[in-house]
């Protein structure tokens, strides 16, 4: 983005009554164009918000951070440059570069780093924090030649590494990946000496833009893709299985097939971090099973679900996989070495991202893995990530049971041994809750979404309650699958948010949740902040069953009505402390 | 003019074109630095502020850029 484009983007601000996204920009430099670029990138990421960027005083990063002590539910951005740790490490100071001063500079840097770290740690308990460590080159301060890694510079880097490592322990602190900024903004073109001398703004426009873009990415809640569907022949492994048989396919250096090995290794890592992996292949299923059994690829067979192998069009397999996963095509990436199959799938499954496996290009394959990492990356691995595949398998098992002879919903639910565990804990905020609110479409009371900051604000209101339900039955655990948020006043519940994962449908968990709420708050009535959305049909059906008619915007349901119209709930319901 | 209009929020293009920049609402050191950087990036040139005089205007900057491109 150019500076002119950034300024014009900022001018397209939403209406004055739009919610404000407060960003506290803490830095020691003049924020100038960085602030402009940051605002412009945040405008793209939060189009319905007005962006307000507040910055502190020049040359005092630690003080600026400490003065933010009372800030809550905000985004805090800390731009650290060498001169913030000791002004002599910048080019605006004439404090001396004498070899005798170097040990003292190291001590100052260590002290300032500790001070900045303490301020950031404290701010992270109530805000989301993004941190950028020094991106500019050190001045020619040491007495050694520039190509020699001096003891002085080694000590500085060591302090920064410890500092960064400590901050990484705090989940709300997100750091710019130095390797990534190195890739997109060459070190030699980051510093604008003239601008630094004239205005105290040291960044070239290009570097300011790239860094601001990364910081904006760190602040927004990026929802990773949920699943990857891969082809096998000449993609997952080198070779056509039907032609060379299991012993003929390869994925190692010896067979010039290392890129396929790296791809498998990468998929295995994705699978273990909760990404769904499936196979869509034009192949003989028995031969594939044999290949996995005999050759043992780096991605184990049990990490793949489902494996669709047949001679029909790939799009049919992909559609079936999406149905089993119960996810939208726009949450999925399809990887194949055939441009024709990619085009066929892309046209049959709008929204799916189709990516060519560059089987002839080693370098491009590595770049593909970097790109996929950005699409599937997440800030942490949750308990839900660890059980996702298991719960989808169990949903499939449930679906098969419901299609079997002699099935009745009553009998199935009675024998399922379903158990929901309810928690009313609001603090600390559980990222899974916000994820459910922002991702769930079908069972969603009104489709309202939250930013991290607006959600924290909601939870901080002492009058609000939050109910989170986890579910498990004899088919396995589904994890945290439902969230209800609202207020309870004088026997009346005001329900503001209610979402439930579609994986939890058909178990009467929604009935169990409502029953629990009536009981917990001894309420006789519930008022729902309901709104019809294009995708919340299941929610409408649920309420229509209880009300005897289609729900209207904001409606009331009495406990008596609920008890009268609710089907039998075959669930064991228990309350936990929320841990 | 697009560079100027991006920096100033209120004045009309006509007002920008016919007045000294330091008489326009919103003109301060930040606006000056932003305008200079924007013009430098868009015209791929370095702007010598001293050459523009004490009271730069749209016209004086335009003349400066024209002279630079002719040189």
Short mmCIF file of C-alpha atoms in Angstrom, two decimals, chain A residues 159-518:
data_model
loop_
_atom_site.label_atom_id
_atom_site.label_comp_id
_atom_site.label_asym_id
_atom_site.label_seq_id
_atom_site.Cartn_x
_atom_site.Cartn_y
_atom_site.Cartn_z
CA UNK A 159 18.93 -9.99 25.73
CA UNK A 160 16.35 -9.60 22.97
CA UNK A 161 15.97 -13.37 22.63
CA UNK A 162 15.34 -13.79 26.37
CA UNK A 163 12.94 -10.86 26.31
CA UNK A 164 11.01 -12.33 23.38
CA UNK A 165 10.99 -15.79 24.92
CA UNK A 166 9.53 -14.44 28.15
CA UNK A 167 6.76 -12.57 26.31
CA UNK A 168 5.87 -15.69 24.36
CA UNK A 169 4.58 -17.20 27.61
CA UNK A 170 1.71 -14.69 27.59
CA UNK A 171 -1.06 -15.78 25.23
CA UNK A 172 -2.43 -12.27 24.69
CA UNK A 173 0.97 -10.97 23.57
CA UNK A 174 1.61 -11.56 19.88
CA UNK A 175 5.02 -10.88 18.42
CA UNK A 176 5.96 -10.03 14.87
CA UNK A 177 7.88 -12.98 13.45
CA UNK A 178 11.31 -11.55 12.61
CA UNK A 179 11.84 -14.17 9.89
CA UNK A 180 8.63 -13.09 8.21
CA UNK A 181 9.44 -9.38 8.28
CA UNK A 182 12.91 -10.23 6.96
CA UNK A 183 11.28 -11.98 3.99
CA UNK A 184 8.90 -9.19 3.04
CA UNK A 185 10.94 -6.10 3.95
CA UNK A 186 14.65 -6.27 3.05
CA UNK A 187 16.85 -5.10 5.93
CA UNK A 188 18.85 -2.74 3.76
CA UNK A 189 15.82 -0.69 2.72
CA UNK A 190 14.09 -0.26 6.06
CA UNK A 191 15.85 2.82 7.43
CA UNK A 192 15.14 6.28 6.01
CA UNK A 193 18.04 8.32 7.36
CA UNK A 194 16.78 11.65 6.06
CA UNK A 195 13.35 11.16 7.60
CA UNK A 196 14.89 10.02 10.89
CA UNK A 197 17.06 13.15 11.06
CA UNK A 198 14.28 15.54 9.99
CA UNK A 199 11.23 14.16 11.77
CA UNK A 200 12.27 11.31 14.09
CA UNK A 201 10.46 8.80 11.87
CA UNK A 202 13.09 6.20 10.92
CA UNK A 203 11.14 3.88 8.62
CA UNK A 204 11.05 3.95 4.85
CA UNK A 205 7.47 4.08 3.60
CA UNK A 206 7.68 0.52 2.29
CA UNK A 207 8.91 -0.81 5.61
CA UNK A 208 6.29 1.15 7.57
CA UNK A 209 3.59 -0.31 5.33
CA UNK A 210 4.82 -3.91 5.64
CA UNK A 211 5.28 -3.69 9.40
CA UNK A 212 1.87 -2.05 9.91
CA UNK A 213 0.24 -4.77 7.82
CA UNK A 214 1.82 -7.47 9.98
CA UNK A 215 0.81 -5.74 13.20
CA UNK A 216 -2.78 -5.43 11.94
CA UNK A 217 -2.74 -9.17 11.17
CA UNK A 218 -1.56 -9.90 14.70
CA UNK A 219 -4.38 -7.88 16.19
CA UNK A 220 -7.26 -9.30 14.24
CA UNK A 221 -8.82 -12.62 15.13
CA UNK A 222 -7.83 -14.62 12.09
CA UNK A 223 -9.93 -17.73 11.69
CA UNK A 224 -7.75 -20.50 10.30
CA UNK A 225 -8.99 -22.79 7.55
CA UNK A 226 -10.52 -25.92 9.03
CA UNK A 227 -9.64 -28.67 6.63
CA UNK A 228 -7.31 -29.74 3.84
CA UNK A 229 -8.28 -32.25 1.17
CA UNK A 230 -5.37 -33.75 -0.68
CA UNK A 231 -4.87 -35.80 -3.78
CA UNK A 232 -2.48 -38.78 -3.49
CA UNK A 233 -0.69 -39.59 -6.76
CA UNK A 234 2.10 -37.13 -7.61
CA UNK A 235 0.97 -34.98 -4.71
CA UNK A 236 1.01 -36.87 -1.42
CA UNK A 237 3.58 -39.23 -2.89
CA UNK A 238 5.54 -39.43 -6.12
CA UNK A 239 4.14 -41.98 -8.55
CA UNK A 240 0.82 -43.28 -9.79
CA UNK A 241 -0.23 -45.95 -7.32
CA UNK A 242 -2.27 -47.90 -9.87
CA UNK A 243 0.76 -48.16 -12.14
CA UNK A 244 3.66 -48.70 -9.73
CA UNK A 245 1.84 -50.38 -6.81
CA UNK A 246 2.54 -49.53 -3.14
CA UNK A 247 6.24 -50.39 -3.34
CA UNK A 248 6.72 -47.97 -6.26
CA UNK A 249 5.49 -44.73 -4.69
CA UNK A 250 8.08 -42.60 -2.88
CA UNK A 251 8.63 -39.49 -0.77
CA UNK A 252 12.35 -39.35 0.01
CA UNK A 253 15.68 -37.92 -1.18
CA UNK A 254 16.81 -41.18 -2.74
CA UNK A 255 13.93 -41.14 -5.21
CA UNK A 256 14.11 -37.37 -5.80
CA UNK A 257 10.78 -37.15 -4.03
CA UNK A 258 11.72 -35.23 -0.88
CA UNK A 259 9.14 -32.53 -1.53
CA UNK A 260 6.37 -35.12 -1.18
CA UNK A 261 7.92 -36.22 2.14
CA UNK A 262 7.95 -32.62 3.36
CA UNK A 263 4.32 -32.27 2.31
CA UNK A 264 3.37 -35.41 4.26
CA UNK A 265 5.34 -34.21 7.27
CA UNK A 266 3.56 -30.87 7.06
CA UNK A 267 0.12 -32.51 6.83
CA UNK A 268 0.95 -34.64 9.85
CA UNK A 269 1.80 -31.52 11.80
CA UNK A 270 -1.46 -29.89 10.68
CA UNK A 271 -3.45 -32.96 11.72
CA UNK A 272 -1.90 -32.92 15.17
CA UNK A 273 -2.83 -29.29 15.60
CA UNK A 274 -6.50 -29.92 14.91
CA UNK A 275 -6.75 -29.41 11.15
CA UNK A 276 -8.96 -31.92 9.38
CA UNK A 277 -7.18 -33.88 6.66
CA UNK A 278 -9.01 -35.90 4.02
CA UNK A 279 -8.06 -37.61 0.78
CA UNK A 280 -9.88 -37.34 -2.53
CA UNK A 281 -8.22 -39.66 -5.02
CA UNK A 282 -9.06 -41.41 -8.26
CA UNK A 283 -7.73 -44.75 -7.17
CA UNK A 284 -8.50 -48.25 -5.99
CA UNK A 285 -9.37 -47.91 -2.27
CA UNK A 286 -7.93 -51.35 -1.41
CA UNK A 287 -4.59 -50.42 -2.99
CA UNK A 288 -4.47 -47.18 -1.00
CA UNK A 289 -5.14 -49.02 2.25
CA UNK A 290 -2.34 -51.41 1.37
CA UNK A 291 0.03 -48.55 0.61
CA UNK A 292 -0.64 -46.96 3.98
CA UNK A 293 -0.31 -50.30 5.76
CA UNK A 294 2.87 -51.44 4.04
CA UNK A 295 4.72 -48.20 3.31
CA UNK A 296 3.64 -46.16 6.36
CA UNK A 297 3.77 -42.59 5.02
CA UNK A 298 4.68 -39.76 7.41
CA UNK A 299 1.00 -38.92 7.78
CA UNK A 300 -0.53 -41.95 9.45
CA UNK A 301 -3.69 -43.45 7.97
CA UNK A 302 -5.69 -42.83 11.17
CA UNK A 303 -5.12 -39.07 10.84
CA UNK A 304 -7.04 -39.03 7.56
CA UNK A 305 -10.81 -38.90 7.64
CA UNK A 306 -12.50 -39.52 5.39
CA UNK A 307 -10.53 -41.14 2.60
CA UNK A 308 -12.60 -40.98 -0.59
CA UNK A 309 -11.14 -43.15 -3.32
CA UNK A 310 -13.11 -43.96 -6.46
CA UNK A 311 -13.05 -43.39 -10.22
CA UNK A 312 -15.71 -40.70 -10.26
CA UNK A 313 -15.19 -36.96 -10.52
CA UNK A 314 -13.09 -35.42 -7.75
CA UNK A 315 -15.83 -32.89 -7.01
CA UNK A 316 -18.19 -35.67 -5.88
CA UNK A 317 -15.56 -36.91 -3.40
CA UNK A 318 -14.88 -33.38 -2.17
CA UNK A 319 -18.59 -32.70 -1.70
CA UNK A 320 -18.96 -35.89 0.31
CA UNK A 321 -15.99 -34.95 2.49
CA UNK A 322 -17.46 -31.49 3.15
CA UNK A 323 -20.73 -33.11 4.12
CA UNK A 324 -19.05 -35.51 6.56
CA UNK A 325 -16.95 -32.72 8.06
CA UNK A 326 -20.02 -30.47 8.07
CA UNK A 327 -17.96 -27.42 7.16
CA UNK A 328 -18.37 -24.81 4.45
CA UNK A 329 -16.28 -25.01 1.31
CA UNK A 330 -14.74 -21.63 2.13
CA UNK A 331 -13.04 -23.17 5.19
CA UNK A 332 -11.24 -25.77 3.13
CA UNK A 333 -8.19 -25.99 0.87
CA UNK A 334 -7.96 -28.63 -1.86
CA UNK A 335 -4.47 -29.58 -3.06
CA UNK A 336 -3.92 -31.52 -6.27
CA UNK A 337 -1.28 -31.73 -9.01
CA UNK A 338 -3.93 -31.73 -11.76
CA UNK A 339 -5.05 -28.31 -12.94
CA UNK A 340 -8.07 -29.94 -14.53
CA UNK A 341 -9.22 -31.61 -11.29
CA UNK A 342 -8.67 -28.34 -9.43
CA UNK A 343 -10.83 -26.48 -11.93
CA UNK A 344 -13.53 -29.15 -11.75
CA UNK A 345 -13.64 -29.02 -7.93
CA UNK A 346 -13.45 -25.23 -7.88
CA UNK A 347 -16.45 -24.91 -10.13
CA UNK A 348 -18.52 -27.54 -8.30
CA UNK A 349 -17.70 -26.29 -4.79
CA UNK A 350 -17.76 -22.48 -4.84
CA UNK A 351 -15.62 -20.93 -2.13
CA UNK A 352 -13.15 -23.79 -1.80
CA UNK A 353 -9.54 -22.76 -2.29
CA UNK A 354 -7.89 -24.92 -4.92
CA UNK A 355 -4.09 -25.06 -4.84
CA UNK A 356 -1.85 -26.68 -7.41
CA UNK A 357 0.83 -28.99 -6.03
CA UNK A 358 3.90 -27.90 -8.02
CA UNK A 359 5.29 -31.37 -8.62
CA UNK A 360 8.02 -30.13 -10.99
CA UNK A 361 9.25 -27.28 -8.80
CA UNK A 362 11.03 -27.95 -5.48
CA UNK A 363 11.25 -24.30 -4.49
CA UNK A 364 7.58 -23.66 -5.21
CA UNK A 365 6.65 -26.68 -3.08
CA UNK A 366 8.40 -25.19 -0.07
CA UNK A 367 6.63 -21.89 -0.71
CA UNK A 368 3.34 -23.81 -0.85
CA UNK A 369 4.01 -25.12 2.67
CA UNK A 370 4.73 -21.59 3.93
CA UNK A 371 1.49 -20.38 2.37
CA UNK A 372 -0.51 -23.24 3.87
CA UNK A 373 1.04 -22.53 7.25
CA UNK A 374 -0.29 -18.97 7.07
CA UNK A 375 -3.76 -20.21 6.17
CA UNK A 376 -3.99 -22.93 8.80
CA UNK A 377 -1.87 -21.33 11.51
CA UNK A 378 -3.36 -20.67 14.93
CA UNK A 379 -2.02 -18.99 18.05
CA UNK A 380 -2.44 -22.04 20.26
CA UNK A 381 -3.72 -25.62 20.18
CA UNK A 382 -6.90 -26.02 22.19
CA UNK A 383 -8.49 -29.08 23.77
CA UNK A 384 -11.11 -28.92 20.98
CA UNK A 385 -8.36 -29.10 18.37
CA UNK A 386 -7.13 -32.33 19.92
CA UNK A 387 -10.52 -34.05 19.86
CA UNK A 388 -11.92 -32.60 16.61
CA UNK A 389 -11.13 -35.56 14.40
CA UNK A 390 -12.41 -38.00 17.01
CA UNK A 391 -15.65 -36.10 17.36
CA UNK A 392 -16.21 -36.05 13.60
CA UNK A 393 -15.60 -39.78 13.46
CA UNK A 394 -18.11 -40.25 16.27
CA UNK A 395 -20.62 -37.99 14.50
CA UNK A 396 -20.22 -40.25 11.49
CA UNK A 397 -20.76 -43.28 13.71
CA UNK A 398 -23.89 -41.62 15.10
CA UNK A 399 -25.14 -40.92 11.58
CA UNK A 400 -24.64 -44.56 10.68
CA UNK A 401 -26.55 -45.69 13.78
CA UNK A 402 -29.43 -43.37 12.92
CA UNK A 403 -29.66 -44.95 9.48
CA UNK A 404 -29.71 -48.49 10.83
CA UNK A 405 -32.80 -50.69 11.17
CA UNK A 406 -34.80 -50.28 14.38
CA UNK A 407 -33.52 -46.79 14.99
CA UNK A 408 -35.72 -44.32 16.84
CA UNK A 409 -34.44 -40.98 18.19
CA UNK A 410 -35.74 -41.83 21.65
CA UNK A 411 -33.98 -45.16 21.77
CA UNK A 412 -30.77 -43.74 20.34
CA UNK A 413 -30.62 -40.86 22.81
CA UNK A 414 -31.48 -43.10 25.75
CA UNK A 415 -28.65 -45.46 24.86
CA UNK A 416 -26.12 -42.76 23.93
CA UNK A 417 -25.28 -41.97 27.58
CA UNK A 418 -25.03 -38.27 26.76
CA UNK A 419 -23.56 -35.98 29.36
CA UNK A 420 -23.29 -32.19 29.31
CA UNK A 421 -21.00 -30.32 31.63
CA UNK A 422 -21.97 -26.72 32.23
CA UNK A 423 -19.63 -23.94 33.30
CA UNK A 424 -20.53 -20.37 34.26
CA UNK A 425 -16.94 -19.12 34.50
CA UNK A 426 -16.28 -15.83 32.68
CA UNK A 427 -12.66 -15.19 33.62
CA UNK A 428 -10.16 -15.70 32.12
CA UNK A 429 -11.86 -15.38 28.71
CA UNK A 430 -11.84 -18.71 26.90
CA UNK A 431 -10.77 -18.25 23.23
CA UNK A 432 -12.97 -21.24 22.26
CA UNK A 433 -16.05 -19.27 23.33
CA UNK A 434 -15.32 -16.35 21.02
CA UNK A 435 -14.42 -18.80 18.28
CA UNK A 436 -17.84 -20.47 18.60
CA UNK A 437 -19.64 -17.12 18.62
CA UNK A 438 -17.84 -15.92 15.53
CA UNK A 439 -17.90 -19.16 13.54
CA UNK A 440 -21.28 -20.71 14.25
CA UNK A 441 -24.05 -20.07 11.74
CA UNK A 442 -26.78 -22.71 11.92
CA UNK A 443 -27.60 -22.72 15.61
CA UNK A 444 -27.07 -19.04 16.26
CA UNK A 445 -29.66 -16.89 18.05
CA UNK A 446 -29.07 -13.76 16.01
CA UNK A 447 -25.80 -13.96 14.06
CA UNK A 448 -24.17 -11.23 16.17
CA UNK A 449 -20.37 -11.37 16.17
CA UNK A 450 -17.86 -9.92 18.60
CA UNK A 451 -14.35 -8.58 18.37
CA UNK A 452 -11.96 -9.66 21.07
CA UNK A 453 -12.31 -6.26 22.67
CA UNK A 454 -16.12 -6.01 22.53
CA UNK A 455 -16.38 -9.54 23.95
CA UNK A 456 -14.09 -8.71 26.85
CA UNK A 457 -16.16 -5.62 27.49
CA UNK A 458 -19.33 -7.72 27.55
CA UNK A 459 -17.83 -10.22 29.98
CA UNK A 460 -16.53 -7.43 32.23
CA UNK A 461 -20.09 -6.27 32.82
CA UNK A 462 -20.91 -7.77 36.25
CA UNK A 463 -24.58 -8.17 35.29
CA UNK A 464 -23.89 -10.59 32.45
CA UNK A 465 -23.59 -14.35 32.73
CA UNK A 466 -21.87 -16.80 30.43
CA UNK A 467 -22.76 -20.45 30.14
CA UNK A 468 -20.47 -22.84 28.28
CA UNK A 469 -21.55 -26.44 27.67
CA UNK A 470 -19.29 -29.39 26.89
CA UNK A 471 -20.70 -32.68 25.66
CA UNK A 472 -19.68 -36.31 25.53
CA UNK A 473 -21.43 -39.63 25.01
CA UNK A 474 -20.48 -43.23 24.39
CA UNK A 475 -19.28 -42.27 20.91
CA UNK A 476 -16.69 -39.86 22.35
CA UNK A 477 -16.32 -36.26 23.52
CA UNK A 478 -17.35 -33.27 21.41
CA UNK A 479 -15.67 -30.71 23.72
CA UNK A 480 -17.11 -27.25 24.27
CA UNK A 481 -20.01 -27.01 21.86
CA UNK A 482 -22.49 -24.42 23.15
CA UNK A 483 -22.35 -20.89 24.53
CA UNK A 484 -25.19 -18.88 26.05
CA UNK A 485 -24.68 -15.30 27.27
CA UNK A 486 -27.14 -12.90 28.80
CA UNK A 487 -28.48 -11.37 31.98
CA UNK A 488 -30.73 -12.63 34.75
CA UNK A 489 -33.03 -10.16 36.49
CA UNK A 490 -35.84 -10.93 38.91
CA UNK A 491 -36.68 -14.35 37.54
CA UNK A 492 -36.31 -13.35 33.90
CA UNK A 493 -33.48 -14.38 31.64
CA UNK A 494 -32.43 -12.03 28.85
CA UNK A 495 -30.53 -14.12 26.34
CA UNK A 496 -28.23 -12.05 24.13
CA UNK A 497 -26.12 -14.76 22.48
CA UNK A 498 -26.71 -18.45 21.96
CA UNK A 499 -24.63 -20.55 19.63
CA UNK A 500 -24.15 -24.30 19.35
CA UNK A 501 -21.82 -26.24 17.11
CA UNK A 502 -23.62 -28.15 14.38
CA UNK A 503 -21.69 -31.25 15.48
CA UNK A 504 -23.91 -31.27 18.57
CA UNK A 505 -27.25 -31.35 16.75
CA UNK A 506 -29.90 -34.03 17.34
CA UNK A 507 -28.89 -34.75 20.93
CA UNK A 508 -31.29 -32.27 22.56
CA UNK A 509 -28.34 -30.42 24.01
CA UNK A 510 -30.09 -27.12 23.30
CA UNK A 511 -33.03 -28.29 25.42
CA UNK A 512 -30.60 -29.33 28.14
CA UNK A 513 -28.92 -25.92 28.08
CA UNK A 514 -32.20 -24.06 28.42
CA UNK A 515 -33.36 -26.32 31.23
CA UNK A 516 -30.05 -25.70 33.04
CA UNK A 517 -30.47 -21.94 32.72
CA UNK A 518 -34.02 -21.97 34.09
#
